[in-house]
mmCIF file of C-alpha atoms in Angstrom:
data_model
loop_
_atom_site.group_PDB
_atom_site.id
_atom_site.type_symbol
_atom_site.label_atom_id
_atom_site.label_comp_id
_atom_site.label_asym_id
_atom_site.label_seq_id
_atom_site.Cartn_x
_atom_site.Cartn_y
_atom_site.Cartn_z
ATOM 1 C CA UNK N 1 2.026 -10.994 -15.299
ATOM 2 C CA UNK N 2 -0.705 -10.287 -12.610
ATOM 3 C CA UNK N 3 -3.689 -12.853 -11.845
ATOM 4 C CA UNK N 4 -6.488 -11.180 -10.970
ATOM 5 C CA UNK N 5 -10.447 -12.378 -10.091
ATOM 6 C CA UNK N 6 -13.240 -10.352 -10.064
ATOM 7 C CA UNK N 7 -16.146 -11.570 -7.477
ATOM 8 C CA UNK N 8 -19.512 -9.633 -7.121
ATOM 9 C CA UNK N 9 -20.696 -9.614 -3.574
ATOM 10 C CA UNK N 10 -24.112 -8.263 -3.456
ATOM 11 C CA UNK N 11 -24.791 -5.689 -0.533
ATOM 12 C CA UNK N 12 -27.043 -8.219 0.980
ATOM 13 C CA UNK N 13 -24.377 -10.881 1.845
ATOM 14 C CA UNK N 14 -23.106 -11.360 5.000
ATOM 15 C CA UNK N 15 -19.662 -10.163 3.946
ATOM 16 C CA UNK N 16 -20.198 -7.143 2.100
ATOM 17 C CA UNK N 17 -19.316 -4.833 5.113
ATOM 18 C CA UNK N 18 -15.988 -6.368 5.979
ATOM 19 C CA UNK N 19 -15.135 -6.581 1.952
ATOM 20 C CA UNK N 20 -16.654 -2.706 1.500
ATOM 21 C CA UNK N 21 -13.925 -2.002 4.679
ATOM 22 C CA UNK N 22 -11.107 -3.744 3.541
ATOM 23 C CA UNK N 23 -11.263 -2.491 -0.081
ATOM 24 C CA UNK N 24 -11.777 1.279 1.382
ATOM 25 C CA UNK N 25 -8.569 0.735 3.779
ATOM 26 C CA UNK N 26 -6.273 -1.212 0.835
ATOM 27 C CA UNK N 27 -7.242 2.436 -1.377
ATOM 28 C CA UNK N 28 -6.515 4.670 1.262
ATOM 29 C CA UNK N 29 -2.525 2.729 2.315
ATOM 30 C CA UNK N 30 -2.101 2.442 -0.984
ATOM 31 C CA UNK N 31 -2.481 6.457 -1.402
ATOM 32 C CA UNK N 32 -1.000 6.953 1.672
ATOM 33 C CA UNK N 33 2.062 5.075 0.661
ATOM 34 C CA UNK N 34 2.623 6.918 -2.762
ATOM 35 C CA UNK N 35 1.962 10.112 -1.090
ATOM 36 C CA UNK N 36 4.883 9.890 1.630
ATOM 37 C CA UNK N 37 7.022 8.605 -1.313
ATOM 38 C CA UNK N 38 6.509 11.325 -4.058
ATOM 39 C CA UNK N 39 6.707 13.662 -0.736
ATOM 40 C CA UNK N 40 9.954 11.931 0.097
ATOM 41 C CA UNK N 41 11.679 11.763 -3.419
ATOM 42 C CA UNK N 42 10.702 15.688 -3.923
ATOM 43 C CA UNK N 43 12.499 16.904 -1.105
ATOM 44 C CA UNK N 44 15.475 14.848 -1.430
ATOM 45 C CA UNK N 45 15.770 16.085 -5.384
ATOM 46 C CA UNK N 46 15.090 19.800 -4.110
ATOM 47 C CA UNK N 47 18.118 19.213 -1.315
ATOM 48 C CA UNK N 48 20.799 17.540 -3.574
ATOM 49 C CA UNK N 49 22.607 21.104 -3.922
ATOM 50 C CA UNK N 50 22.440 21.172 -0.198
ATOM 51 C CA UNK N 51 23.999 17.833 0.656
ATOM 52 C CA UNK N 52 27.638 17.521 1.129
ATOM 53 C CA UNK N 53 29.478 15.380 -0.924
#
C-alpha cells in the first residue's frame, strides 16, 4: 500500500522553483534508471547463447 499527498504550490510561492527542480530531476533518475536496466536485461538475454556454462 503506498501513502501518497497531493500539495498545490502556486508558482508564486517562494518554493515553487526548488519543488519545479526537484520534481523535474526525480522524473528524469527515475527514467534514467529504467533505461540502463531494460538496456542491461536486453543484452544479457541476447548473450545467454554466448555465455559459458
Amino acid at each position: 500500500m503506498y501513502r501518497t499527498r497531493q500539495y498545490r504550490i502556486s508558482k508564486n510561492h517562494i518554493l515553487y522553483d526548488y519543488c519545479r527542480d526537484i520534481c523535474r530531476s526525480s522524473a528524469i533518475l527515475y527514467n534514467r534508471a529504467n533505461f540502463i536496466l531494460r538496456q542491461y536485461s536486453s543484452s544479457v538475454d541476447s548473450m545467454a547463447g554466448f555465455k559459458p556454462l
